Coordinates of C-alpha atoms and ligand atoms in Angstrom, one line a residue:
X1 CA 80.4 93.4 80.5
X2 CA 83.8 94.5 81.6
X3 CA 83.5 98.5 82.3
X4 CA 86.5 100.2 80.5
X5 CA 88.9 101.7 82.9
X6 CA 90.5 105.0 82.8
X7 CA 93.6 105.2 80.7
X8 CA 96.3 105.7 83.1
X9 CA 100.3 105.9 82.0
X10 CA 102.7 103.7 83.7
X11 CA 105.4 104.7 84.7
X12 CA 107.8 101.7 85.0
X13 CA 110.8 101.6 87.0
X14 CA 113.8 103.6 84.9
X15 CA 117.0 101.6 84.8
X16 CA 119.7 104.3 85.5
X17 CA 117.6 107.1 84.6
X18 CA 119.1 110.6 86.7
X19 CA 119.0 114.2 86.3
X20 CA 121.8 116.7 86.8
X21 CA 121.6 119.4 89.6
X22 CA 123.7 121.8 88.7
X23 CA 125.0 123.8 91.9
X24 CA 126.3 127.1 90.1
X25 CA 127.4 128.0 93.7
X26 CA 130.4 125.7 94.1
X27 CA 130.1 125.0 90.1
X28 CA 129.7 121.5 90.6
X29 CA 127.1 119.4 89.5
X30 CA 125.4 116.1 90.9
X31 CA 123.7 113.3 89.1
X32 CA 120.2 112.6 91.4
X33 CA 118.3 109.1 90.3
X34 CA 115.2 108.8 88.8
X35 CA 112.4 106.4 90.3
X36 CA 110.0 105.2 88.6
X37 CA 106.6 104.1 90.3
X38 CA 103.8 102.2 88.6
X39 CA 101.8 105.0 88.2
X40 CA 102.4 108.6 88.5
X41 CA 105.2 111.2 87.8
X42 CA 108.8 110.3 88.4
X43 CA 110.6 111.0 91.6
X44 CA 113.9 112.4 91.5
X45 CA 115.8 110.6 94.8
X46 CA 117.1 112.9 97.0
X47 CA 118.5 110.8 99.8
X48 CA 122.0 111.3 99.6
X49 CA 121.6 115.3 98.4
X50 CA 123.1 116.4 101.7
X51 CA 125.8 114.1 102.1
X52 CA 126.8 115.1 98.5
X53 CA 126.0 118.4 98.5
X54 CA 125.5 119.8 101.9
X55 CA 122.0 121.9 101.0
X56 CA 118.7 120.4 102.2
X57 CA 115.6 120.8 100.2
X58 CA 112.7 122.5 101.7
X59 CA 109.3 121.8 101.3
X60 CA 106.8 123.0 103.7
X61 CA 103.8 120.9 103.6
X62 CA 104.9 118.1 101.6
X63 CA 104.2 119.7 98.5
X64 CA 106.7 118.1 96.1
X65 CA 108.0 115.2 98.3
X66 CA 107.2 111.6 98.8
X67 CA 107.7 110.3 101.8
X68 CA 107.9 106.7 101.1
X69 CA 106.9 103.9 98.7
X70 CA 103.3 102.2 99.0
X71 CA 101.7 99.9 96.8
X72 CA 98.3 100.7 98.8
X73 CA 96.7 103.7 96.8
X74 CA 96.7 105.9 94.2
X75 CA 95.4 109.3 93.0
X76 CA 95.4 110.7 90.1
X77 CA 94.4 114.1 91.4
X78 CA 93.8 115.6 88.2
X79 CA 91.9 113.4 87.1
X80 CA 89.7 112.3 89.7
X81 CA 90.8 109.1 89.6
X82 CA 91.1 107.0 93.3
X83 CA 92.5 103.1 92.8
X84 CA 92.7 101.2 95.9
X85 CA 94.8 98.2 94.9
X86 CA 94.3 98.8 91.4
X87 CA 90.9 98.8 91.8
X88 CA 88.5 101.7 91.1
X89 CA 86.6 103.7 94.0
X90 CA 83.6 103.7 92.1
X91 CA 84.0 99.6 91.4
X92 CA 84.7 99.4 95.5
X93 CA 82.0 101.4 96.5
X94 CA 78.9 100.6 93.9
X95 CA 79.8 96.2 95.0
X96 CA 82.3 95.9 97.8
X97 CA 81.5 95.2 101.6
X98 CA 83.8 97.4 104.1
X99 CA 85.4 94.4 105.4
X100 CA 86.3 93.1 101.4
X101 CA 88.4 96.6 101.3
X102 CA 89.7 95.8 104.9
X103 CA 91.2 92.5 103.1
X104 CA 91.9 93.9 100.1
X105 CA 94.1 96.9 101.6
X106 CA 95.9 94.5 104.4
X107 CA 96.4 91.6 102.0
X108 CA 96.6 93.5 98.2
X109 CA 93.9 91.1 97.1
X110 CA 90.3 91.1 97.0
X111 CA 89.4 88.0 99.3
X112 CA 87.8 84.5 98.2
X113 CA 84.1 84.0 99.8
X114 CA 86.5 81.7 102.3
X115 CA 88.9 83.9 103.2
X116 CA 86.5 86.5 103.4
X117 CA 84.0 84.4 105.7
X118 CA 87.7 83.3 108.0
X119 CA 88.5 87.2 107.8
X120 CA 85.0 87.9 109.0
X121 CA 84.5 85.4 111.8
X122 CA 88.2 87.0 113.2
X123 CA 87.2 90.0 112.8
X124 CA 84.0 89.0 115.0
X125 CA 86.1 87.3 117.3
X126 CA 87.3 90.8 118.5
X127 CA 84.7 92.7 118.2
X128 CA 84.2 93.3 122.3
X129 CA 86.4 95.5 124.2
X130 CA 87.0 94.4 127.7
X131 CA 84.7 95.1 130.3
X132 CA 86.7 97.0 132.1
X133 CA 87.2 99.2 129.6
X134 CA 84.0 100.8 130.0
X135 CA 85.2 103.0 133.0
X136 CA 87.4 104.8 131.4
X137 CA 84.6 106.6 129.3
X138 CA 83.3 107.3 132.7
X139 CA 86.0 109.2 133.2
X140 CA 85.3 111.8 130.4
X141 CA 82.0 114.9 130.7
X142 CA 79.4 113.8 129.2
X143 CA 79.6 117.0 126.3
X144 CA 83.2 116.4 125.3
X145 CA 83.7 116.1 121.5
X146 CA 83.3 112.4 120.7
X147 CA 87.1 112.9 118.8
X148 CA 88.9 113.7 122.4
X149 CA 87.1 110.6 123.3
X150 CA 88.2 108.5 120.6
X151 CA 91.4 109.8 121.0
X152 CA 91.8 109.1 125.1
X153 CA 90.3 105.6 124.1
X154 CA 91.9 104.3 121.2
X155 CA 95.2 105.8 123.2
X156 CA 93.9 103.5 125.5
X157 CA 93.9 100.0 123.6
X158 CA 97.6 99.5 124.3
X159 CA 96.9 99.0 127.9
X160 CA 94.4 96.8 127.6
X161 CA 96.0 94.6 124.8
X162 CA 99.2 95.1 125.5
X163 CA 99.8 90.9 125.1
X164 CA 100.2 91.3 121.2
X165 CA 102.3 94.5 120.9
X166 CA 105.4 93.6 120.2
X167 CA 105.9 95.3 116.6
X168 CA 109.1 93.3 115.5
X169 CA 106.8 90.1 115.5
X170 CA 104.5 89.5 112.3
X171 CA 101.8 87.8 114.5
X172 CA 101.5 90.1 117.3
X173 CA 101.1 92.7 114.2
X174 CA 98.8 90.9 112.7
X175 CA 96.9 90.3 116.0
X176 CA 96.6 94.4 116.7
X177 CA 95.7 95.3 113.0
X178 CA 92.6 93.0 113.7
X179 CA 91.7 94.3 117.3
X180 CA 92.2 97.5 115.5
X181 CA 89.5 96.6 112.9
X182 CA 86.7 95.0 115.2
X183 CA 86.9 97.3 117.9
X184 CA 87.0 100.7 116.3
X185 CA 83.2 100.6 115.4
X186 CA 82.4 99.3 119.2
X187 CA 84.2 102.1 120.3
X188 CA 83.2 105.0 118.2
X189 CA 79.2 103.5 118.9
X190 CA 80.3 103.9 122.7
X191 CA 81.3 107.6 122.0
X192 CA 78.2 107.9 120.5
X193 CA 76.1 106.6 123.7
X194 CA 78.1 107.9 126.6
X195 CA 77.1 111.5 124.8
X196 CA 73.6 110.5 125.0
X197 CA 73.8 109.1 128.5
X198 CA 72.2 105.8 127.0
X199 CA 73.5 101.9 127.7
X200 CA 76.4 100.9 125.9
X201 CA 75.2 97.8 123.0
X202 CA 77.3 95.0 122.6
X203 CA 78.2 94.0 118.9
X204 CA 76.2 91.8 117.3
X205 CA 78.7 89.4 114.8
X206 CA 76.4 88.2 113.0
X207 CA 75.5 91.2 111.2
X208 CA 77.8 93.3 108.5
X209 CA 80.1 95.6 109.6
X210 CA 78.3 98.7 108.8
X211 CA 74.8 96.6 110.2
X212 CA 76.5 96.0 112.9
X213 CA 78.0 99.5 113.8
X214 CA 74.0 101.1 113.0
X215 CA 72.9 98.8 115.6
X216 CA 75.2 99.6 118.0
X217 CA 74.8 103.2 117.3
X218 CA 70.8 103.9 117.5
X219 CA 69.5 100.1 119.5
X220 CA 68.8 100.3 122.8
X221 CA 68.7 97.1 124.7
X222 CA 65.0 97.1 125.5
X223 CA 63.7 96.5 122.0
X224 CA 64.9 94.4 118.6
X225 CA 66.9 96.3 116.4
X226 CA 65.8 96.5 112.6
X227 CA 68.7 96.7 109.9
X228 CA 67.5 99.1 107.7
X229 CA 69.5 97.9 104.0
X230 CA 69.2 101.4 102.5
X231 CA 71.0 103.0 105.5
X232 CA 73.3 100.0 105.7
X233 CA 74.2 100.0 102.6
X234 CA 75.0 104.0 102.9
X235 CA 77.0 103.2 105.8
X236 CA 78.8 101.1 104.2
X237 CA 80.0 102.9 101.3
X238 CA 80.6 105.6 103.3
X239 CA 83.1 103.5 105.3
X240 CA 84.7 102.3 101.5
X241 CA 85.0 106.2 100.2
X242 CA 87.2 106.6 103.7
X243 CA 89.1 103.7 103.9
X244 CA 92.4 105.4 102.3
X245 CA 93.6 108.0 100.8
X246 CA 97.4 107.7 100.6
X247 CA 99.5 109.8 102.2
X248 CA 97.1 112.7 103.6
X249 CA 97.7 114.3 106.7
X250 CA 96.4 111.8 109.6
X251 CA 97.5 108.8 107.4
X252 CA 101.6 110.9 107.5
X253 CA 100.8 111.3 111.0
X254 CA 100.4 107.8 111.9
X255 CA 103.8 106.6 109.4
X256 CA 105.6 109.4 111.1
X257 CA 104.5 108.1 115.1
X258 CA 104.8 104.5 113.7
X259 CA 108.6 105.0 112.3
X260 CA 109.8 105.2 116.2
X261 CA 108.5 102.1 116.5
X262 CA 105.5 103.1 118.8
X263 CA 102.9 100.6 119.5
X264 CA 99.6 100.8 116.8
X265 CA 97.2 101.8 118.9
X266 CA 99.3 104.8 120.0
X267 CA 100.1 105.5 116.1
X268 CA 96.1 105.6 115.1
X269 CA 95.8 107.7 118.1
X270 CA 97.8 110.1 116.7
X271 CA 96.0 109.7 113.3
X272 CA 92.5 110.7 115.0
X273 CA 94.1 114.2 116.4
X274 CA 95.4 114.9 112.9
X275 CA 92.4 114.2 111.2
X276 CA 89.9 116.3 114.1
X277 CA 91.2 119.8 112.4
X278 CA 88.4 121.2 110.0
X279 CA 90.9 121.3 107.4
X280 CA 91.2 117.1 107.2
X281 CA 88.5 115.1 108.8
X282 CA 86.8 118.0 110.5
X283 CA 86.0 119.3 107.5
X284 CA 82.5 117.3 107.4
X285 CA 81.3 118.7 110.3
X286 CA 82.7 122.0 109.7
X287 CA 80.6 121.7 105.9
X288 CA 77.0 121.5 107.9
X289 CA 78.0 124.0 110.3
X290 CA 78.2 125.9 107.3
X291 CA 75.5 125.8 105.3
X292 CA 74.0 126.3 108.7
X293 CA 75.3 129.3 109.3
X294 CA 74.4 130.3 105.1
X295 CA 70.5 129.4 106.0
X296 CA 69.0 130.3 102.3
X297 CA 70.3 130.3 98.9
X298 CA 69.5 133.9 98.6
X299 CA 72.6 134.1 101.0
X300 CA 75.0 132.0 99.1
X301 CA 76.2 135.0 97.1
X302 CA 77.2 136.7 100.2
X303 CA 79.2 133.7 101.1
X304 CA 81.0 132.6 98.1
X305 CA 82.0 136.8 97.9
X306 CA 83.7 136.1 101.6
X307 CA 85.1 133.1 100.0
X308 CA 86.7 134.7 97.4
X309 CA 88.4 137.9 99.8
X310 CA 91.8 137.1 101.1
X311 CA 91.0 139.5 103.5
X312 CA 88.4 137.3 105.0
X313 CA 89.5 134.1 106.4
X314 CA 85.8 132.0 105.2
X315 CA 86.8 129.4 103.0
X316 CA 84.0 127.3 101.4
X317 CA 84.4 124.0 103.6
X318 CA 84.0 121.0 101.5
X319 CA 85.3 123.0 98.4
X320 CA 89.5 122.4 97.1
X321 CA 91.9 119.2 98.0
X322 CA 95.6 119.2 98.1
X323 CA 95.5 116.7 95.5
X324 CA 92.3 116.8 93.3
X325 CA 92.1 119.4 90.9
X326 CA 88.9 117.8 89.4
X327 CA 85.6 116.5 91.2
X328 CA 86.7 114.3 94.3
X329 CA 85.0 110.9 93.0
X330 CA 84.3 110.3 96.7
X331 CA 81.6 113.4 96.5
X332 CA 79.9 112.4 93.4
X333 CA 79.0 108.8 95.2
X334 CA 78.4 110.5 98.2
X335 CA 76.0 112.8 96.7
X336 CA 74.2 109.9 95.1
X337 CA 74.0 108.4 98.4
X338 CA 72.5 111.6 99.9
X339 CA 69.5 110.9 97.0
X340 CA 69.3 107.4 98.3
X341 CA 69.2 108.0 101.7
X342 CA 66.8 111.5 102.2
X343 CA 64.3 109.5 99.7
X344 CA 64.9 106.0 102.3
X345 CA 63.8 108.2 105.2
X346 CA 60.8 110.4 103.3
X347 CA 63.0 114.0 103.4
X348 CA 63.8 114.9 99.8
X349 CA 63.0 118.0 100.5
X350 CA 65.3 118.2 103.4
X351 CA 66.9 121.9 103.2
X352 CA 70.3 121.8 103.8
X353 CA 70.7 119.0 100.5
X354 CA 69.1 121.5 98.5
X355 CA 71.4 124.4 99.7
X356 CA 74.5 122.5 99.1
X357 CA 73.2 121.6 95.6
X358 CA 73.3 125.2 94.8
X359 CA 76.3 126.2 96.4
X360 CA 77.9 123.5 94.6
X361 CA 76.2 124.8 90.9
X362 CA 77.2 128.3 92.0
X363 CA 80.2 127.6 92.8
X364 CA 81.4 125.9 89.9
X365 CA 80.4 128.2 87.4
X366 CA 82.8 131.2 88.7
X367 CA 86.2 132.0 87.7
X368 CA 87.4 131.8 91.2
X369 CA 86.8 128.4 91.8
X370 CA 87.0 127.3 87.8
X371 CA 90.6 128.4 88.0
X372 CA 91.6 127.3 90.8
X373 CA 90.2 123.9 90.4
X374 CA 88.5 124.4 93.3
X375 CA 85.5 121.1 93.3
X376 CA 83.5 119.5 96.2
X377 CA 85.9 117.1 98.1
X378 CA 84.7 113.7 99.8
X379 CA 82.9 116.0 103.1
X380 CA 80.9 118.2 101.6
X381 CA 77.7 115.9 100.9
X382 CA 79.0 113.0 103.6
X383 CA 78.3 115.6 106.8
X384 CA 74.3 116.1 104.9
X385 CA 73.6 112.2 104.5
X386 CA 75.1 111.2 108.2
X387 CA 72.8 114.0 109.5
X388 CA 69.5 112.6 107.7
X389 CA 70.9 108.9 108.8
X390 CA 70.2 110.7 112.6
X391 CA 74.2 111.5 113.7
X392 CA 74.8 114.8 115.5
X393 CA 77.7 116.8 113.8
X394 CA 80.1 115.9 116.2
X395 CA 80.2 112.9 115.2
X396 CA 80.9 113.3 111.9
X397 CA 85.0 112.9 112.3
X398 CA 84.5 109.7 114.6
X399 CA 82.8 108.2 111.6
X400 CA 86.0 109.0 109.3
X401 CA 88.0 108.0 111.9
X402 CA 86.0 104.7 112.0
X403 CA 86.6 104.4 108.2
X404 CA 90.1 105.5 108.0
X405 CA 91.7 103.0 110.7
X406 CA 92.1 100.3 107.9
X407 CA 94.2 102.8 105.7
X408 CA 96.1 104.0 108.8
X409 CA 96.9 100.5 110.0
X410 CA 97.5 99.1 106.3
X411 CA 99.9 101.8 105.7
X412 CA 101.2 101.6 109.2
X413 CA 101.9 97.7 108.7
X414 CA 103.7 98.4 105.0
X415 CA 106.2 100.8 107.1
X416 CA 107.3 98.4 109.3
X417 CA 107.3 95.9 107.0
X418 CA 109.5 97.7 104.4
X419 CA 113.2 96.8 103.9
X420 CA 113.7 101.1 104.1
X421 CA 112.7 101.9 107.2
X422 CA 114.0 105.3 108.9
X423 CA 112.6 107.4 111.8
X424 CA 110.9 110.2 110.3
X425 CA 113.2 113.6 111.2
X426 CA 112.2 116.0 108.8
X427 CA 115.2 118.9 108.8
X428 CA 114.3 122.4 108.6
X429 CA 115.5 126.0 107.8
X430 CA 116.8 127.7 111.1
X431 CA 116.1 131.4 111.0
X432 CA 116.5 131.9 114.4
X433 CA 118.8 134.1 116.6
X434 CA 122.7 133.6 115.2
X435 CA 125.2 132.2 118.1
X436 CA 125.3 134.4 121.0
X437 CA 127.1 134.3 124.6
X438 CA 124.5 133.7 127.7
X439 CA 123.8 136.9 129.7
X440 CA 123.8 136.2 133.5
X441 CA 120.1 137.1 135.2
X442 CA 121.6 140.3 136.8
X443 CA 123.2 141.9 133.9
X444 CA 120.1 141.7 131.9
Ligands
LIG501 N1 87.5 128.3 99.6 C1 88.0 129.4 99.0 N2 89.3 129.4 98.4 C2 90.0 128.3 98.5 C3 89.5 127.1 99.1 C4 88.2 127.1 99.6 N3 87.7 126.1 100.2 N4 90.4 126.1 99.0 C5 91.5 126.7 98.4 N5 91.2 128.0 98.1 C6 92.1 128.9 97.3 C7 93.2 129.4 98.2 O1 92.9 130.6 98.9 C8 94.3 129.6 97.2 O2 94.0 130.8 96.5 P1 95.2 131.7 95.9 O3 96.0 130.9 94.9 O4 94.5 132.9 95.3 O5 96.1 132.1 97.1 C9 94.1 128.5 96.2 O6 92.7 128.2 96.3 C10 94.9 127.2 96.5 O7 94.6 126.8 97.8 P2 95.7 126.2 98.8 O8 95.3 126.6 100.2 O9 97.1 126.6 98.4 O10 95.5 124.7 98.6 P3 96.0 123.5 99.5 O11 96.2 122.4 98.7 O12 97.1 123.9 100.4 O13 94.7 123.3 100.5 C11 92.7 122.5 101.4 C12 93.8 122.3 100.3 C13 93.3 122.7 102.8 C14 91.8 121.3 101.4 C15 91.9 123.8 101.0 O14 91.3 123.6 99.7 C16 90.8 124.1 102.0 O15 91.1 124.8 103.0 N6 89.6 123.6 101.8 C17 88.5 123.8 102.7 C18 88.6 122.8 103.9 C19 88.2 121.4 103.5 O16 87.2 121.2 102.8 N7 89.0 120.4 103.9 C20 88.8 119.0 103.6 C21 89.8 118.5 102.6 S1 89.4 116.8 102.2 C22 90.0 115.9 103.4 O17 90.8 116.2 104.2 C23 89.3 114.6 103.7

């Protein structure tokens, strides 16, 4: 039986739709379109305010401004309500593999069992990274943060496959959004091993994509791997519930690098630094260190008190989202998956699960957070189940990262393919020094 979906409103395109700014300044006024989208609120187009009216908008933050048109996501933030291609998060996650969403956010379709079995076998087919590339993790201590080395890597992609870089051609872009796809879970498993000083594992293609990645992560060459489904099945959802979330901040960071026309690689480097802050895709790691650092529930009063003082800078980690100002869908899956996967391994009773449970009750039944529409966002259960799967916290925003390269190159690939393609140059307020002469050194 079909599940009935949420009832959203379309907003269709508006034929001559536009609203009056009215400068009482000069006591002029301007007529500004209105764009319609399919759906969402209505965008009033700004583009040619400052050639008509000489003032720029500001907007710190993105707050009220879209920076382009996608037909990859949507949110409906206040409503909890994720659609990747139409399609529900909860649909995606509960029947989808990883590599279905990879499809399904390159190509806006889900895949037939043939083109998903040709998009597999590709996929497969670059899977490796070449040997040589090895060194260069060499090159890195042995206790750096697995995101520096992501970072240096990935960076590192366009001079190894520099053959297929040229962005103006479809198939060279084509060519890196694969490599991209296969060799971001080799990668992030090396990051993973040179931290534990163990042998790097080559990938295995005939195993899923999040099979595949486990093995890599926790076999070692001298024994058989087992794939575990419960864990690979966690995995793999987890990589779904990260696979895109429209135009956060790593995702704006990689449009914004890609609108010079740098190569991919470079642009998802960029991605990973923006999403390493504890703010974006830190914020996993940053939610265990957390209830770390809180121990008991008896001590989760303290701690929501600090939360609430804007003269303490604690913020509950895991807890508000720019856009959702209901329960982050992403959270209430990944909290079933925490169930699935403490009760897989034998530790229902594991601690910190139980802490964040009662955080989370706590903390939705004060004001504070009730008004605010303050909820648990997508990292505050993922950090508990990676932990039980046996990650280290540090690895935590690798794993994102690992998740989020197929938004960052699907959205990276609509930019350069739109017909409205301008460098990013954001403008700004200049509240600097006025004009003023240079003073030679000696008469200072
Ligand atoms: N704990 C306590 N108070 C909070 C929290 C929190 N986690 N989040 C927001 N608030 C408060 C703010 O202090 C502010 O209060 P005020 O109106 O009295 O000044 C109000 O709620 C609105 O918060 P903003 O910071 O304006 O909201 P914004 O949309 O800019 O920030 C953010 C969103 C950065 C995610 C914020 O909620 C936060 O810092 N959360 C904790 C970090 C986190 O979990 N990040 C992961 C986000 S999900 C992701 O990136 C994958």
């Amino acid at each position: 039986m079909q599940r009935a979906l949420p009832d959203l409103t379309i907003t269709p395109p508006v034929a001559g739709e536009k609203v009056t700014l009215v400068l009482h300044a000069d006591g002029k006024q301007y007529d500004l379109p209105v764009l319609g989208g399919t759906h969402g609120p209505k965008v009033i187009d700004v583009r040619r305010l400052y050639a008509e009216t000489g003032y720029f908008t500001y907007d710190p933050g993105f707050l009220s401004t879209a920076n382009c048109d996608s037909a990859i996501t949507y949110i409906d933030g206040d409503r909890g309500i994720l659609l990747h291609r139409g399609y529900p998060i909860e649909e995606l996650a509960a029947h989808a593999d990883f590599l279905e969403v990879c499809y399904l956010l390159l190509y806006g379709k889900l895949p037939t069992p043939s083109e998903l079995a040709d998009f597999g076998y590709v996929i497969g087919h670059h899977s490796m990274v070449h040997e040589q590339f090895k060194r260069f993790f060499a090159g890195f201590r042995r206790d750096a943060h697995p995101m520096a080395v992501m970072v240096g890597t990935v960076g590192a992609l366009s001079a190894f496959y520099h053959d297929k870089i040229d962005i103006t051609d479809p198939e060279a872009r084509m060519v890196s959004t694969h490599r991209l796809i296969a060799k971001m879970p080799t990668i992030c498993a090396m990051a993973f091993k040179y931290s534990l000083g163990r042998p790097f594992m080559y990938p295995r293609n005939d195993l899923s994509y999040a099979a595949n990645f486990l093995r890599m992560a926790f076999g070692i060459p001298a024994e058989p791997y087992v794939v575990n489904p419960v864990l690979t099945r966690a995995i793999n959802r987890f990589l779904v519930l990260h696979a895109d979330h429209e135009q956060n901040a790593s995702t704006a960071t990689v449009r914004i690098a890609g609108s010079s026309r740098a190569n991919p690689y470079a642009c998802v480097a960029a991605g990973i630094t923006a999403l390493w802050g504890p703010d974006h895709g830190g914020a996993n790691e940053a939610v265990v260190n957390m209830l770390e650092e809180i121990g008991n529930k008896d001590r989760i009063p303290l701690y929501i008190k600090r939360a609430k003082d804007k003269n303490d800078s604690f913020r509950l980690t895991g807890f508000g989202h720019r856009v959702y100002k209901n329960y982050d869908p992403r959270a209430a899956i990944l909290r079933e998956s925490c169930h699935e996967v403490l009760a897989e391994l034998g530790k229902t009773d594991e601690p910190l699960f139980a802490l964040a449970l009662e955080l989370e009750r706590i903390a939705l039944d004060d004001d504070y957070f009730v008004q605010r529409k303050l909820f648990p966002n997508v990292d505050f259960y993922s950090g508990i189940m990676l932990r039980a799967i046996g990650f280290p916290t540090a690895m935590f925003p690798p794993l994102f990262a690992l998740g989020r390269t197929i938004g960052w190159i699907a959205q990276w690939k609509e930019m350069i393919e739109a017909s409205d393609q301008h460098i990013a140059r954001p403008r700004q307020r200049y509240i600097g020094e006025a004009i003023r002469p240079y003073v030679p050194i000696a008469e200072r």
